[in-house]
PDB file of C-alpha atoms and ligand atoms in Angstrom:
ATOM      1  CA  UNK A   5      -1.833  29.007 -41.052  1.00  0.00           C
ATOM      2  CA  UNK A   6      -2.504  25.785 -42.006  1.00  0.00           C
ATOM      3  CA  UNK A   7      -5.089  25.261 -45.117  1.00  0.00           C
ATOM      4  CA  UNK A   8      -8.772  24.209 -43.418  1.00  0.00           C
ATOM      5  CA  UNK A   9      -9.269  20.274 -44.019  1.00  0.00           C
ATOM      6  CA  UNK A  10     -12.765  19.001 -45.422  1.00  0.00           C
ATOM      7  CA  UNK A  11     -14.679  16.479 -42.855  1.00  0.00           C
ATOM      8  CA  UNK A  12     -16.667  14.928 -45.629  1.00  0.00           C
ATOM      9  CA  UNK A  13     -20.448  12.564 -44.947  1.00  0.00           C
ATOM     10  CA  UNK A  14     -20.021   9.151 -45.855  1.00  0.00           C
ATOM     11  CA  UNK A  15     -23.831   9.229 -45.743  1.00  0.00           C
ATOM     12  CA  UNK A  16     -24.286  11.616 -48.657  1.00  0.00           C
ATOM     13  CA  UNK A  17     -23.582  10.065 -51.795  1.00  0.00           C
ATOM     14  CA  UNK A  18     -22.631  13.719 -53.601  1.00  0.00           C
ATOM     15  CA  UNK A  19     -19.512  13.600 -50.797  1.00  0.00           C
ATOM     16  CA  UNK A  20     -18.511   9.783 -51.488  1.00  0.00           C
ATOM     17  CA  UNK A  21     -19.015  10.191 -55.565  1.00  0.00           C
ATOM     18  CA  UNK A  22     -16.499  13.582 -55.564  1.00  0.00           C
ATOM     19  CA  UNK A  23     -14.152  11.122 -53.273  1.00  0.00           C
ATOM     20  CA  UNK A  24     -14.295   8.221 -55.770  1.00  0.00           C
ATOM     21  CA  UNK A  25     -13.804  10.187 -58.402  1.00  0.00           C
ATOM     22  CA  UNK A  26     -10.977  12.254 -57.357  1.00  0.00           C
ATOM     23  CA  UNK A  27      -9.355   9.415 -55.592  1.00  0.00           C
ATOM     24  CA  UNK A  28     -10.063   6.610 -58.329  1.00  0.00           C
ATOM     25  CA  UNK A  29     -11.717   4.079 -55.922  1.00  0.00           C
ATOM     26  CA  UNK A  30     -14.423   2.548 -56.993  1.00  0.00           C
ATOM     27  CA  UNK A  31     -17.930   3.608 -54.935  1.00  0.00           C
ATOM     28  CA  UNK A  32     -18.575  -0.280 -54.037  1.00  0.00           C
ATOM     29  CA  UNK A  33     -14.304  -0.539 -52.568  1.00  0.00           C
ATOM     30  CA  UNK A  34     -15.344   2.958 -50.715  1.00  0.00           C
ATOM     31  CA  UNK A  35     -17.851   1.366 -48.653  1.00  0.00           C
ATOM     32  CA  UNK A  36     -16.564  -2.245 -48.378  1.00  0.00           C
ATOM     33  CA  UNK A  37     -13.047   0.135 -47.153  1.00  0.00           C
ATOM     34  CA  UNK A  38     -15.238   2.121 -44.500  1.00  0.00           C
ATOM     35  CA  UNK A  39     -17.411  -0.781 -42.997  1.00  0.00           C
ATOM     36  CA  UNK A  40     -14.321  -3.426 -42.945  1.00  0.00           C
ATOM     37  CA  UNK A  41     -11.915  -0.543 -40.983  1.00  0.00           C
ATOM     38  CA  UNK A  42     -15.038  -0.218 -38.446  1.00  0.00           C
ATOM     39  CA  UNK A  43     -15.677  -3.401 -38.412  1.00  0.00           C
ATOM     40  CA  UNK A  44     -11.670  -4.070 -37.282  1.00  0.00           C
ATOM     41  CA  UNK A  45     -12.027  -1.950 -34.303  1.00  0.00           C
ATOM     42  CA  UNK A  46     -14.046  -4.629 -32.847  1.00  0.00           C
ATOM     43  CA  UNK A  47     -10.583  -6.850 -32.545  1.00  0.00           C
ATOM     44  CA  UNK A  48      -8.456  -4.226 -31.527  1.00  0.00           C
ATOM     45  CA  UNK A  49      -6.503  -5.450 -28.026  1.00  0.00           C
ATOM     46  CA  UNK A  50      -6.272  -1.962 -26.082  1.00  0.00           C
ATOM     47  CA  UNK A  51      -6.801  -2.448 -22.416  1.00  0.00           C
ATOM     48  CA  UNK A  52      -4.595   0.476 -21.852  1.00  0.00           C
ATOM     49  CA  UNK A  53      -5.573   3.447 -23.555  1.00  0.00           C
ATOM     50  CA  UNK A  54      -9.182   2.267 -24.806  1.00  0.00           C
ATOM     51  CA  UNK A  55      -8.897   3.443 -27.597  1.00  0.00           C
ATOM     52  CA  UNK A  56      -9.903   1.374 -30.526  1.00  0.00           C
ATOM     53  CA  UNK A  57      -8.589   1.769 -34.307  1.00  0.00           C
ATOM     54  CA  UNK A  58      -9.582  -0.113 -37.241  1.00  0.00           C
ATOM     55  CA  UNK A  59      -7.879  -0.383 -40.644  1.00  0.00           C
ATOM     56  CA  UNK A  60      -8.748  -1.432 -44.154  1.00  0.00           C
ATOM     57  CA  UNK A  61      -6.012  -1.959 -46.927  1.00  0.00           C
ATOM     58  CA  UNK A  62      -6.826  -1.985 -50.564  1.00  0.00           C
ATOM     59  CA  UNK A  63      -4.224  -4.348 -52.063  1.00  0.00           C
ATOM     60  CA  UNK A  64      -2.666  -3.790 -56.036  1.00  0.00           C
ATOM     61  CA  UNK A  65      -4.848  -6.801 -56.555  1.00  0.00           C
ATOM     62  CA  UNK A  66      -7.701  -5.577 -55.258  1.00  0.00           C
ATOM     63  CA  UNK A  67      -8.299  -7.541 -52.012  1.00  0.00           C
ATOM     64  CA  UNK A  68      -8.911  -6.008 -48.465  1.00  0.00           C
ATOM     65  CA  UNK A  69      -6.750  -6.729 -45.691  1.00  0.00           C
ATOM     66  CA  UNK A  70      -7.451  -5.741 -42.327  1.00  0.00           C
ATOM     67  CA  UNK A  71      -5.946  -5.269 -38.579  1.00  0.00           C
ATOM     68  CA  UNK A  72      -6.799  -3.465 -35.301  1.00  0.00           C
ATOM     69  CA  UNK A  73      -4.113  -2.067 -32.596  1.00  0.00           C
ATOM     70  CA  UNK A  74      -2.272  -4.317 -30.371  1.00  0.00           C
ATOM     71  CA  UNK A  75      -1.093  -2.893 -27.174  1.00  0.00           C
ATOM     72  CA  UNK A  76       0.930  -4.118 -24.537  1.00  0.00           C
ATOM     73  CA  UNK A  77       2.072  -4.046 -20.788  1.00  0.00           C
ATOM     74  CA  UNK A  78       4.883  -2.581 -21.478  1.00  0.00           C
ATOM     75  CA  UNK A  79       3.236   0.473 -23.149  1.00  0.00           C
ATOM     76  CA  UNK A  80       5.933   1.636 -25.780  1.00  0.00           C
ATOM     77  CA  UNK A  81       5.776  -2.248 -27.443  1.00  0.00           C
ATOM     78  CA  UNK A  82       2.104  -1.435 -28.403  1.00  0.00           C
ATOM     79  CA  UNK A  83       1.910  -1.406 -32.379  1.00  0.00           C
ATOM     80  CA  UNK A  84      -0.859   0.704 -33.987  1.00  0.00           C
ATOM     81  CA  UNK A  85      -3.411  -0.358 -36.385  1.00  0.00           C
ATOM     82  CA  UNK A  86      -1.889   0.529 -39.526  1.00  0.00           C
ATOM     83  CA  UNK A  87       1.155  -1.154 -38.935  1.00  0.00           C
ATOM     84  CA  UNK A  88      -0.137  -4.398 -37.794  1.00  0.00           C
ATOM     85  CA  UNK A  89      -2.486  -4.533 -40.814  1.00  0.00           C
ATOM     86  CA  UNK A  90       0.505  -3.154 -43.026  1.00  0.00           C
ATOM     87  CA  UNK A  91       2.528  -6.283 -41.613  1.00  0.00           C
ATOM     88  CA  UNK A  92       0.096  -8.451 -42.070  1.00  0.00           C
ATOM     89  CA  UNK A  93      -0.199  -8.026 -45.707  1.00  0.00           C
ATOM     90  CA  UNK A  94       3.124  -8.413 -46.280  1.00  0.00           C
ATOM     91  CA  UNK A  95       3.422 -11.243 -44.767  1.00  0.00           C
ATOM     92  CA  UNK A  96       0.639 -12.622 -46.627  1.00  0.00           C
ATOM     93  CA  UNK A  97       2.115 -11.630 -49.780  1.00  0.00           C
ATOM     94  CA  UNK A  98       1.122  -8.472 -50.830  1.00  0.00           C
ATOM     95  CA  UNK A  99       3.864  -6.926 -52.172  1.00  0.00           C
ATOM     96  CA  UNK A 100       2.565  -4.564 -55.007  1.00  0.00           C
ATOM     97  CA  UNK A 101       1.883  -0.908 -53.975  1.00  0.00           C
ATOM     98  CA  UNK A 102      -1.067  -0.675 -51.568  1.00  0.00           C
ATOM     99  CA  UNK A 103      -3.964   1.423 -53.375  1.00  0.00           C
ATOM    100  CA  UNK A 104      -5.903   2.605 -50.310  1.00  0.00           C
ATOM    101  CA  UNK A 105      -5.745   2.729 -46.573  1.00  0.00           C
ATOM    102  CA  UNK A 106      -8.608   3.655 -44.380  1.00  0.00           C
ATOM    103  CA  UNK A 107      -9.000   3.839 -40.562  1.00  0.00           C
ATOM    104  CA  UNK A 108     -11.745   4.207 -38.110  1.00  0.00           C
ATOM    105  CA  UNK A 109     -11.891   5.154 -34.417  1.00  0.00           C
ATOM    106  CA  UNK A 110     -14.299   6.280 -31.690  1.00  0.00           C
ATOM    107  CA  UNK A 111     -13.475   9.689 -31.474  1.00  0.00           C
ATOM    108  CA  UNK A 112     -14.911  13.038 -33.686  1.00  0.00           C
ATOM    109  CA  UNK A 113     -13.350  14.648 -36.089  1.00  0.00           C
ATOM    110  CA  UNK A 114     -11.724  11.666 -37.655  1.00  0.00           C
ATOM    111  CA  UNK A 115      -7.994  11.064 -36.248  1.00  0.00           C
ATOM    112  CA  UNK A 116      -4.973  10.286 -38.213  1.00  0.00           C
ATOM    113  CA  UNK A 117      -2.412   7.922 -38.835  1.00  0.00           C
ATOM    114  CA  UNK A 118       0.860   8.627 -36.272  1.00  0.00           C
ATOM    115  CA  UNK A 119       3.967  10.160 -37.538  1.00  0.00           C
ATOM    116  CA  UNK A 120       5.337   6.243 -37.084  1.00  0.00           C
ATOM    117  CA  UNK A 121       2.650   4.976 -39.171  1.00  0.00           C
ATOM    118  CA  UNK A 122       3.209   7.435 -42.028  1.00  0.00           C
ATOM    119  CA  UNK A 123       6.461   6.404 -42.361  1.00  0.00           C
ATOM    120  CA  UNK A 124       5.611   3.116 -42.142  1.00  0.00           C
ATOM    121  CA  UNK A 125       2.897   3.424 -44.760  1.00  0.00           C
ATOM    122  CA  UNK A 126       5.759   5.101 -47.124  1.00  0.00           C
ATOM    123  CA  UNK A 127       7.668   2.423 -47.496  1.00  0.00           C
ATOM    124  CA  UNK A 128       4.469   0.409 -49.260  1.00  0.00           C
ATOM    125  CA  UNK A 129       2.811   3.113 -51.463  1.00  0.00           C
ATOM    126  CA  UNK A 130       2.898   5.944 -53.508  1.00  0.00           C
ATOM    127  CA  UNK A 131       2.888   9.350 -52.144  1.00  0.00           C
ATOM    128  CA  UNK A 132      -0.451   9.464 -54.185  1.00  0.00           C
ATOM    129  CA  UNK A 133      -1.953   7.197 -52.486  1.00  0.00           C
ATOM    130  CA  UNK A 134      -5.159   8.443 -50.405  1.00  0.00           C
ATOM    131  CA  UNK A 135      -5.912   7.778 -46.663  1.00  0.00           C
ATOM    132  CA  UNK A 136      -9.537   7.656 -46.084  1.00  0.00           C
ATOM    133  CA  UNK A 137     -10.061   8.278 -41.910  1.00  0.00           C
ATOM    134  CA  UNK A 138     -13.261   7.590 -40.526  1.00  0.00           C
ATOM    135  CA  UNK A 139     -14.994   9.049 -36.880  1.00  0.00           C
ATOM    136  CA  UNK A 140     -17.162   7.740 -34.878  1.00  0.00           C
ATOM    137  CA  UNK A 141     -20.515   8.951 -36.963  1.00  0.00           C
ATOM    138  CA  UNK A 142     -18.694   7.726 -40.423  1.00  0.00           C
ATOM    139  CA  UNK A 143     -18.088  11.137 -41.507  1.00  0.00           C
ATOM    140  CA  UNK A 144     -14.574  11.615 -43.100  1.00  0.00           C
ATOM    141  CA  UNK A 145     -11.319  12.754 -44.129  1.00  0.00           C
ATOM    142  CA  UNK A 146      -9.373  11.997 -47.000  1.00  0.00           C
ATOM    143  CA  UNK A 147      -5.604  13.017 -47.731  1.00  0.00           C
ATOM    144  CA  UNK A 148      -2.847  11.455 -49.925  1.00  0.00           C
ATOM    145  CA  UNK A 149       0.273  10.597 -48.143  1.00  0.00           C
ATOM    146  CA  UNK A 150       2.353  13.222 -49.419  1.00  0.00           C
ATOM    147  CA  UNK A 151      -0.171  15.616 -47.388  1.00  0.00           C
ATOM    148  CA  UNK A 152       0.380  13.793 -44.308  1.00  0.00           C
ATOM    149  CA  UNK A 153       4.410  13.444 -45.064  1.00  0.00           C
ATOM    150  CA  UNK A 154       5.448  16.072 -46.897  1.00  0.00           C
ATOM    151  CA  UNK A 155       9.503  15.915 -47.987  1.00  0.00           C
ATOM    152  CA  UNK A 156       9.504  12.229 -47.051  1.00  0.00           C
ATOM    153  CA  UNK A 157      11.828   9.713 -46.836  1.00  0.00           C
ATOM    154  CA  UNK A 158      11.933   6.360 -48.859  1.00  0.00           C
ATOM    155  CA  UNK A 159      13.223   3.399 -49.763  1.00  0.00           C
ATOM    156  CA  UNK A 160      14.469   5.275 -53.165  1.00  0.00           C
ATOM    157  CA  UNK A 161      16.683   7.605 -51.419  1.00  0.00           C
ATOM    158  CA  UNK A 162      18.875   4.534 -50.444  1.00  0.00           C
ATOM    159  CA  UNK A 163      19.214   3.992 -54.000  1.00  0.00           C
ATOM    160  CA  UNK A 164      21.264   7.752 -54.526  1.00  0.00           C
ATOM    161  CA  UNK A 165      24.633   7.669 -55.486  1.00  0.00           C
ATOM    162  CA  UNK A 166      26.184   8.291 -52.116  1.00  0.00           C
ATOM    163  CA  UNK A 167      30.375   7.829 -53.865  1.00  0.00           C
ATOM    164  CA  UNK A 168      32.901   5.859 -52.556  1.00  0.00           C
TER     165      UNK A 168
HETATM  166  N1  LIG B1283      -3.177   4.182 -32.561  1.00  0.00           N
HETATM  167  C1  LIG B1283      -3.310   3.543 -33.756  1.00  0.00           C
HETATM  168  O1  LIG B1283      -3.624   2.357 -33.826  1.00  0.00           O
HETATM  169  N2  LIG B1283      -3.075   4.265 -34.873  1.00  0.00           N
HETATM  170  C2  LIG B1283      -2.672   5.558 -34.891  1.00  0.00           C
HETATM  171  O2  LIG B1283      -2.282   6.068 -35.933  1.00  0.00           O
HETATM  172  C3  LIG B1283      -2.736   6.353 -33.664  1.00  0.00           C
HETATM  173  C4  LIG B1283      -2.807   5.572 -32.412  1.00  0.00           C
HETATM  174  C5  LIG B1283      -3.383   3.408 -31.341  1.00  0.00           C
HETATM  175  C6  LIG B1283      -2.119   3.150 -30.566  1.00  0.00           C
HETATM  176  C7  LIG B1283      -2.682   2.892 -29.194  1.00  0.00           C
HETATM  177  O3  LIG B1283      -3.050   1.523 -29.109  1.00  0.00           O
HETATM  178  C8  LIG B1283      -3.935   3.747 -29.124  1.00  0.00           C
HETATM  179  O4  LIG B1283      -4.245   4.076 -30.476  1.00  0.00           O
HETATM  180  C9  LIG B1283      -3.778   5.016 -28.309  1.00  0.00           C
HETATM  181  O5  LIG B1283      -2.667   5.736 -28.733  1.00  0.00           O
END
């Protein structure tokens, strides 16, 4: 069976302090990361499903990128949150390892990135890095990648000896 998952208060500062410290963010980029991902949802483009998703990036310098999903006509060209705010920062610039990713949505518990968007999300950080995923009442969870991707594939692997 899988192990239970912790849906952790963003309004109780005991929750958000064992967060920060186990996750090395910094209790000011915790909040700016949860308001900014709700705030995205606002400017997601989802006539389809309805269904609104916000994300926050924490750059390796520190800044905050963010992005909302796209969808389109043609349902299957839709892109997600995460990968249009993932896109966006790259093509802003960003090219160290991201440090933090959090999304927001309307729904209880929190929901989580796709399978598409955790592969997408590997190629950019380390499988350290946590995912912070915010519900409609700003409770929580928090994972690192490597819990949402175990036995992943990256761009390393393309870097193994394959011989002649
Ligand atoms: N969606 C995201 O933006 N991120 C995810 O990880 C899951 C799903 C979007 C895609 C689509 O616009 C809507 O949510 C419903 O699937």
């Amino acid at each position: 069976m899988a192990p239970a998952i912790d849906v952790l208060s963003s309004k109780n500062s005991d929750h958000v302090a064992a967060t920060c410290k186990d996750y090395n963010i910094s209790l000011g980029q915790f909040e700016d990361l949860r308001a900014r991902a709700v705030e995205a949802k606002s400017v997601a483009y989802c006539p389809y499903s309805n269904f609104r998703v916000g994300c926050a990036l924490l750059t390796a310098d520190d800044s905050i990128v963010t992005g909302a999903n796209v969808e389109n006509a043609s349902y299957p060209v839709g892109t997600c949150a995460e990968r249009v705010t993932i896109g966006k920062a790259v093509t802003e610039g960003h090219r160290g390892k991201f440090k933090v990713i959090a999304v927001a949505t309307d729904i209880s518990p929190p929901a989580s990135p796709c399978g598409m968007c955790r592969q997408f999300i590997r190629e950019f950080c380390d499988l350290t890095m946590p995912i912070l995923m915010f519900d409609k009442n700003h409770d929580y969870v928090v994972l690192r990648l490597e819990d949402l991707l175990p036995l992943s594939f990256g761009p390393e692997h393309l870097q193994i000896d394959r011989g002649s």
